[in-house]
Coordinates of C-alpha atoms and ligand atoms in Angstrom, one line a residue:
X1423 CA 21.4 -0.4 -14.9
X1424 CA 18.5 1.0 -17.0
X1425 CA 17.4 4.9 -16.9
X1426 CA 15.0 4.9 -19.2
X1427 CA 12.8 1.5 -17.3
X1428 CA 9.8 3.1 -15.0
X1429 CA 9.6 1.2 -12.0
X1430 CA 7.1 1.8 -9.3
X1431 CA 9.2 1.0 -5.9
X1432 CA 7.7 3.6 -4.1
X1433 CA 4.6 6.5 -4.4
X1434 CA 7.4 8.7 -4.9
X1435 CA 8.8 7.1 -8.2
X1436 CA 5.3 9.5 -9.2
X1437 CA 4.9 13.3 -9.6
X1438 CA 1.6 14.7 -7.6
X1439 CA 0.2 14.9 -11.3
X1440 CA 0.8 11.4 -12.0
X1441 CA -0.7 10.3 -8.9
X1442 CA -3.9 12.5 -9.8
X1443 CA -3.7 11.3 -13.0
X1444 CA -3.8 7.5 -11.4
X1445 CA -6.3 7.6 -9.0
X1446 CA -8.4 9.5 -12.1
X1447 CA -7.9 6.5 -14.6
X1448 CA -8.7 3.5 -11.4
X1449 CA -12.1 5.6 -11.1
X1450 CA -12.7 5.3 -14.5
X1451 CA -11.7 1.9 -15.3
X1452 CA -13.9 1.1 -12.4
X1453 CA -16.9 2.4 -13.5
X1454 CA -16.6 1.7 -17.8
X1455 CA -15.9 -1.9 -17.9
X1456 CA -15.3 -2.9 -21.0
X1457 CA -14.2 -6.6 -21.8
X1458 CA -12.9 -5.6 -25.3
X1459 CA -10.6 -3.3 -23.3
X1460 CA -7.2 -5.3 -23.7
X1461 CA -4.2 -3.0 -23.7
X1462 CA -2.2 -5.5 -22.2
X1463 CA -2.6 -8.8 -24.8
X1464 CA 0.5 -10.7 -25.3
X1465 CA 2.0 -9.2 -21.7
X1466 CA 3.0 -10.8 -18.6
X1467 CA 3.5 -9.6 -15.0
X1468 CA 5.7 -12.4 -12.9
X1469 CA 4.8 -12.1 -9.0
X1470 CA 7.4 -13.1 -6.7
X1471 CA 6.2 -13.5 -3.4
X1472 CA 7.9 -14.0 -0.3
X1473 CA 5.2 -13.7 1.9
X1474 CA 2.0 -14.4 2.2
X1475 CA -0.7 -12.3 0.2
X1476 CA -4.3 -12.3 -0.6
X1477 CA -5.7 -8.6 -1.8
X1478 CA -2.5 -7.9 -3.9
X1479 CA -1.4 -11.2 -5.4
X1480 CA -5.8 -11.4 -6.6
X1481 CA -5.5 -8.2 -8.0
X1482 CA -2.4 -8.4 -10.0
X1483 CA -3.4 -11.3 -11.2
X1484 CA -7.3 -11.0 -11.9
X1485 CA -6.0 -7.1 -13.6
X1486 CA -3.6 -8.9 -15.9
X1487 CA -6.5 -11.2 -16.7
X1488 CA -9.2 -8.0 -17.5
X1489 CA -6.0 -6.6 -19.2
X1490 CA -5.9 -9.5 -21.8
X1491 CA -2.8 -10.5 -20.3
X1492 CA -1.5 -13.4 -18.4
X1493 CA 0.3 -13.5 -14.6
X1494 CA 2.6 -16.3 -13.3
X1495 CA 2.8 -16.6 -9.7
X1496 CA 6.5 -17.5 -8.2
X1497 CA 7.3 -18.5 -4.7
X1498 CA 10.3 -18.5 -3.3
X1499 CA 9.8 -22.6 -2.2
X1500 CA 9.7 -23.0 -5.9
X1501 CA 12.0 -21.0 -8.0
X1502 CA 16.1 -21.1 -7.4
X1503 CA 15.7 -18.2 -5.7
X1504 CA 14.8 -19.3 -2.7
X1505 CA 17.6 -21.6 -3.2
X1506 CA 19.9 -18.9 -3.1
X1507 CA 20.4 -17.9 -6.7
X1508 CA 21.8 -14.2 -6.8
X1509 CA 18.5 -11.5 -6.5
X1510 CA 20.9 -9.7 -9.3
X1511 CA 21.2 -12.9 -11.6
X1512 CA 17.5 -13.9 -10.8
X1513 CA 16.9 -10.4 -11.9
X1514 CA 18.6 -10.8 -15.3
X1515 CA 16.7 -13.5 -16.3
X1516 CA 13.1 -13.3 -15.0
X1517 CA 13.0 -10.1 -16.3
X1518 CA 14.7 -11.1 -20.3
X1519 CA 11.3 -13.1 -20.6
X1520 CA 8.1 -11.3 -18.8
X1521 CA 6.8 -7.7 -19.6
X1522 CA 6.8 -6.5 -15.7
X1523 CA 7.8 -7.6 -12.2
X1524 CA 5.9 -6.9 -9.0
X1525 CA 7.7 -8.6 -6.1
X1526 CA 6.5 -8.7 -2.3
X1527 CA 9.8 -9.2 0.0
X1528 CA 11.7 -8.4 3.3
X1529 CA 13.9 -5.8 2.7
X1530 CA 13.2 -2.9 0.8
X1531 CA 16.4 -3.2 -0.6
X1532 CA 15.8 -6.5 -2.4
X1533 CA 13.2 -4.6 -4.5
X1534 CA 15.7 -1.9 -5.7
X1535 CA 18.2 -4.1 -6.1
X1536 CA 15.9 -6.6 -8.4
X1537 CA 15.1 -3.1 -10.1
X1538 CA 18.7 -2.5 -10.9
X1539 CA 19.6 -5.9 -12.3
X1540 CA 15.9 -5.3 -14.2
X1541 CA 15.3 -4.8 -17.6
X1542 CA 11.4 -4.2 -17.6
X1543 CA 9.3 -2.3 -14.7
X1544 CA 9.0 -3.6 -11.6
X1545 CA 6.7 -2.9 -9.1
X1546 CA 6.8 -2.9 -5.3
X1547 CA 4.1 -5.5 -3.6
X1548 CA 5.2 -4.5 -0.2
X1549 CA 8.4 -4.1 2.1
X1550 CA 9.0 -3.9 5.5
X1551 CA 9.5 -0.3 4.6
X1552 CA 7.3 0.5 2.0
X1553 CA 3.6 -0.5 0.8
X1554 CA 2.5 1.9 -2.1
X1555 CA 0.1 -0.3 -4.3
X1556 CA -2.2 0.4 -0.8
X1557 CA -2.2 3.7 -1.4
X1558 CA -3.1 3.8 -4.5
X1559 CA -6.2 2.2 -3.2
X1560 CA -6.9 4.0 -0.1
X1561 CA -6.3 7.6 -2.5
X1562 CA -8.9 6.4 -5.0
X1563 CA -11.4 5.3 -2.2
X1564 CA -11.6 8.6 -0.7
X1565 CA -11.5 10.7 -3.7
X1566 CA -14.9 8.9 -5.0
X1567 CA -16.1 9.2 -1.5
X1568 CA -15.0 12.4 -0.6
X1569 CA -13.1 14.2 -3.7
X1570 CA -9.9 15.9 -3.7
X1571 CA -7.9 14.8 -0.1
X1572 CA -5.8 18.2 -0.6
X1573 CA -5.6 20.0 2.9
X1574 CA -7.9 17.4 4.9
X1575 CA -6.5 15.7 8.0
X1576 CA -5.7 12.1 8.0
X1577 CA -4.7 10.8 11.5
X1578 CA -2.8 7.4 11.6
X1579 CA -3.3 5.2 14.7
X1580 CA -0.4 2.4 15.3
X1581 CA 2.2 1.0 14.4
X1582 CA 5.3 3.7 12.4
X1583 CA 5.4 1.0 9.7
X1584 CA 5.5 0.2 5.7
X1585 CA 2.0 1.5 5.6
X1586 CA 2.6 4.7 8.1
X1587 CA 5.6 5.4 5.5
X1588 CA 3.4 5.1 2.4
X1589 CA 0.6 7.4 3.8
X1590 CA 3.7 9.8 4.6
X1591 CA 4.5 9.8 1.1
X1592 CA 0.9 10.4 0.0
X1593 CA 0.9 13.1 2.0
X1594 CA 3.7 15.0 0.9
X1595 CA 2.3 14.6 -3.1
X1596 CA -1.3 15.4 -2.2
X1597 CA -0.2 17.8 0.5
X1598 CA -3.1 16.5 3.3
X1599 CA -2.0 16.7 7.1
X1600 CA -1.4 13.9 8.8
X1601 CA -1.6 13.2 12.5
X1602 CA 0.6 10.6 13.9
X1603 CA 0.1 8.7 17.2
X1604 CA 2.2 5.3 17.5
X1605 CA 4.0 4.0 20.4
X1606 CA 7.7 5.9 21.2
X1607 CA 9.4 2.6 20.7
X1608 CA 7.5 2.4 17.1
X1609 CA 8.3 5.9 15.6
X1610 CA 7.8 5.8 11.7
X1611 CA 11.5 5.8 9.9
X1612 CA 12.9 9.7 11.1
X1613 CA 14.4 10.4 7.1
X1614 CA 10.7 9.5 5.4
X1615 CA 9.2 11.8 8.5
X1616 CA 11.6 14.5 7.5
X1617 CA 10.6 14.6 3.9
X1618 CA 7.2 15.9 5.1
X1619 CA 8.0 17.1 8.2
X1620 CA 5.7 20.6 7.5
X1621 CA 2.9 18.3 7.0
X1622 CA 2.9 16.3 9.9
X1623 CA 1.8 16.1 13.5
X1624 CA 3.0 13.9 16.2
X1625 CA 0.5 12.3 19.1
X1626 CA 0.7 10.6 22.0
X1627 CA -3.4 10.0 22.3
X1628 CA -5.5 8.5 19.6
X1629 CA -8.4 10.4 20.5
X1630 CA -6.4 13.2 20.2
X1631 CA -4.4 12.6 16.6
X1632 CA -8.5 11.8 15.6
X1633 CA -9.8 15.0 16.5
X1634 CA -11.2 17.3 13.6
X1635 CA -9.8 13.9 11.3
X1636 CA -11.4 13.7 7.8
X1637 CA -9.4 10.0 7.7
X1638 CA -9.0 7.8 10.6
X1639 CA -6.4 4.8 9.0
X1640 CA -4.9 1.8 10.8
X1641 CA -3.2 -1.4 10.5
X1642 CA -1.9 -4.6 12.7
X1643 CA 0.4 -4.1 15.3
X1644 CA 2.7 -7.0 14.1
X1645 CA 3.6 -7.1 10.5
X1646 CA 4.5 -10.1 8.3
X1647 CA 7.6 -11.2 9.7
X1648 CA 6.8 -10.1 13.6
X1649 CA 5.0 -12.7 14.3
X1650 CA 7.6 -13.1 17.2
X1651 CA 6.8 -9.7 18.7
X1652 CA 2.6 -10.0 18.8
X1653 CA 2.9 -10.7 22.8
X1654 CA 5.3 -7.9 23.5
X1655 CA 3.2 -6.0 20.8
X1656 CA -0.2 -6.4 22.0
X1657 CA 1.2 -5.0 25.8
X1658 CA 3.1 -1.7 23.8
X1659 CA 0.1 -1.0 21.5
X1660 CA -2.6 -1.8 24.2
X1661 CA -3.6 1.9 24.1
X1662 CA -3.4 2.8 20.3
X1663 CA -6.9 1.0 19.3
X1664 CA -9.1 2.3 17.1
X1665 CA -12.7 2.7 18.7
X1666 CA -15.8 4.2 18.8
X1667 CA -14.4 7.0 21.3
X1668 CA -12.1 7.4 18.6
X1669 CA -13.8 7.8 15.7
X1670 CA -16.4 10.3 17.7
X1671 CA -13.2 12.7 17.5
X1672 CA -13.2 13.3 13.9
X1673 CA -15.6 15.0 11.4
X1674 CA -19.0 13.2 11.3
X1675 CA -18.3 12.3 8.0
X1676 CA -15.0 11.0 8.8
X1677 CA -13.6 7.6 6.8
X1678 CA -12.1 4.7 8.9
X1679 CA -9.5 2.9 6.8
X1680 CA -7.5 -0.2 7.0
X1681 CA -5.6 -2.1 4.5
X1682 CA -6.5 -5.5 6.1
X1683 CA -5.9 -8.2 7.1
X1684 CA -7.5 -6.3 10.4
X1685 CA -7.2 -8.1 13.8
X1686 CA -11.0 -6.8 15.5
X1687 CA -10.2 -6.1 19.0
X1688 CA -6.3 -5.0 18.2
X1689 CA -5.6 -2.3 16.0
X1690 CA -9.7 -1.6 15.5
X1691 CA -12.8 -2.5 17.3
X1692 CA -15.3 -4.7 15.6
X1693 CA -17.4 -2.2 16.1
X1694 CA -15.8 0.4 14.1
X1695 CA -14.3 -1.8 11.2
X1696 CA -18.3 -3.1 11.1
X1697 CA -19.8 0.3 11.4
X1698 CA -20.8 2.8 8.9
X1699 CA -18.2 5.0 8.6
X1700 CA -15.8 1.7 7.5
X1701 CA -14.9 1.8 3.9
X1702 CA -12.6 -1.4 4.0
X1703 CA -14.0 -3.5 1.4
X1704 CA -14.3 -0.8 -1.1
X1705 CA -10.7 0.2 -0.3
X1706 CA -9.7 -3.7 -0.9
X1707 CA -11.7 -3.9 -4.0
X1708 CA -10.1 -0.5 -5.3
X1709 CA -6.7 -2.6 -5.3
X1710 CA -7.6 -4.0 -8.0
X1711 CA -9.4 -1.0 -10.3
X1712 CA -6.0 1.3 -9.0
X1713 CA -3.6 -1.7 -9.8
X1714 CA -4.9 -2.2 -13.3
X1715 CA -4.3 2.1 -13.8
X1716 CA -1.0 1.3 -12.7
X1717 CA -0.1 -1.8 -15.3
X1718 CA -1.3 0.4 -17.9
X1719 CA 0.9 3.2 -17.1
X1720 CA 3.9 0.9 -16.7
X1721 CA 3.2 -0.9 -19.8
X1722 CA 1.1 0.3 -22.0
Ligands
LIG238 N1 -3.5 -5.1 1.9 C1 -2.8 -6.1 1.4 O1 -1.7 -5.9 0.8 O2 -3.3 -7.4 1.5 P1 -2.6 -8.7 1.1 O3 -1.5 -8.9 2.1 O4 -3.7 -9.7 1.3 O5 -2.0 -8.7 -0.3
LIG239 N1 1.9 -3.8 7.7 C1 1.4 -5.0 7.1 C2 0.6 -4.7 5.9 C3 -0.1 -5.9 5.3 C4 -0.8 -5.7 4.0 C5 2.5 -6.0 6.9 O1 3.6 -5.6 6.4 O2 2.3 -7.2 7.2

């Protein structure tokens, strides 16, 4: 194993400063385009995914394009590894011929596993556990809508899940408050909750985790890889909707995230993933503006 490779597994593989710093640098790459900008020539990022992806796998690879750089795309169906070829020896050699690794999986332990065996960064695309290249996104969104996020209120409607975690994490480097309200039988991960434990609130109501909200943030009530559970899910989650009564609960100026795909008429009403205070598509776009900071703090 390598100490000295920076890998970004998780929001907490950054210091509050770095994650400042970040969302600073997405801002500004966003708005001072510059085509001659190519810090990453001669560079490529492979992208293993084993499941399905639109807003991550387009920004990785459009950013590596902007970057000067090139991105291969790997599935599982067409590499060894999805043959069975040891994550550690698959490891080994993807890694002795790219520049960085950003891999979407199951387990979050395939990603630190991949990191181990690693010998350049690699990046997490998404775990059941984890999602932090969302909020990377979601961070930079509300700081050019809204500025620092220090001290406001976030309140998280749904599902405990990789994207409940990573706002959990945010919260604890950026020190906002965050209201949860999912289900009892879908509690975020009890050791992530603890590492912030001073900074969060538990609900049972939605309308009552949104009240006084500066943030109101959702996402589907079955994951990738629950596709099993959407009945049983849609009956346990009935309640924990995102709506108009909802959003009336937090501050006027209150933001409605989501880091889509959305389901309208599940996690959120149409009418508030529609309305005005909806900032979805900027957030999506962001992913790429926040993922091209991150290349070039991985790799530069
Ligand atoms: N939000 C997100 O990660 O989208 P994709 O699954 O399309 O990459
Ligand atoms: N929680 C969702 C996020 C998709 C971007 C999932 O894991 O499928």
């Amino acid at each position: 194993m390598k100490q000295s490779i920076r890998h970004f597994l998780s929001l907490l593989d950054l210091s509050p400063q770095e994650f400042k710093l970040l969302i600073k640098r997405a801002i500004s790459l966003k708005n001072n385009r510059d085509p001659n900008y190519q810090p990453l020539k001669g560079k490529v990022l492979a992208m293993i995914f084993e499941k399905s992806s639109t807003r991550t796998r387009i920004s990785f690879e459009t950013g590596m394009a902007y970057f000067g750089g090139n991105a291969l795309f790997l599935s599982p169906r067409d590499t060894q590894l999805g043959r069975g070829e040891p994550l550690e020896d698959s490891a080994r050699v993807i890694s002795s011929m790219v520049d960085c690794i950003m891999l979407r999986t199951h387990q979050h332990n395939t990603v630190t596993t991949f990191a181990n065996f690693s010998s350049v960064p690699v990046i997490n695309g998404l775990t059941e556990l984890l999602h932090p290249c969302q909020l990377l996104a979601d961070m930079q969104t509300y700081f050019e809508l809204r500025g620092d996020i220090t001290n406001k209120t976030v309140a998280w409607v749904g599902d405990g899940n990789n994207m409940c975690h990573s706002y959990i994490n945010a919260a604890k480097l950026l020190k906002f408050n965050l209201n949860i309200c999912c289900p009892k039988e879908f509690q975020p991960n009890s050791e992530i909750v603890q590492s912030a434990a001073q900074l969060i609130t538990f609900f049972d109501n939605p309308t009552t985790a949104a009240k006084n909200a500066d943030l109101v943030v959702t996402d589907v009530w079955a994951s990738m890889g629950q596709e099993d559970e959407q009945k049983q899910r849609e009956i346990a989650f009935a309640d924990f909707q995102v709506t108009a009564e909802v959003m009336n609960q937090a501050k006027p100026d209150a933001l409605f995230m989501h880091c889509l795909p959305a389901h309208r008429g599940e996690e959120v009403s149409a009418e508030v993933i529609d309305g005005p205070q909806s900032v979805v598509f900027q957030e999506a776009e962001n992913r790429l503006h926040a993922q091209k900071a991150l290349l070039e703090l991985l790799l530069k």
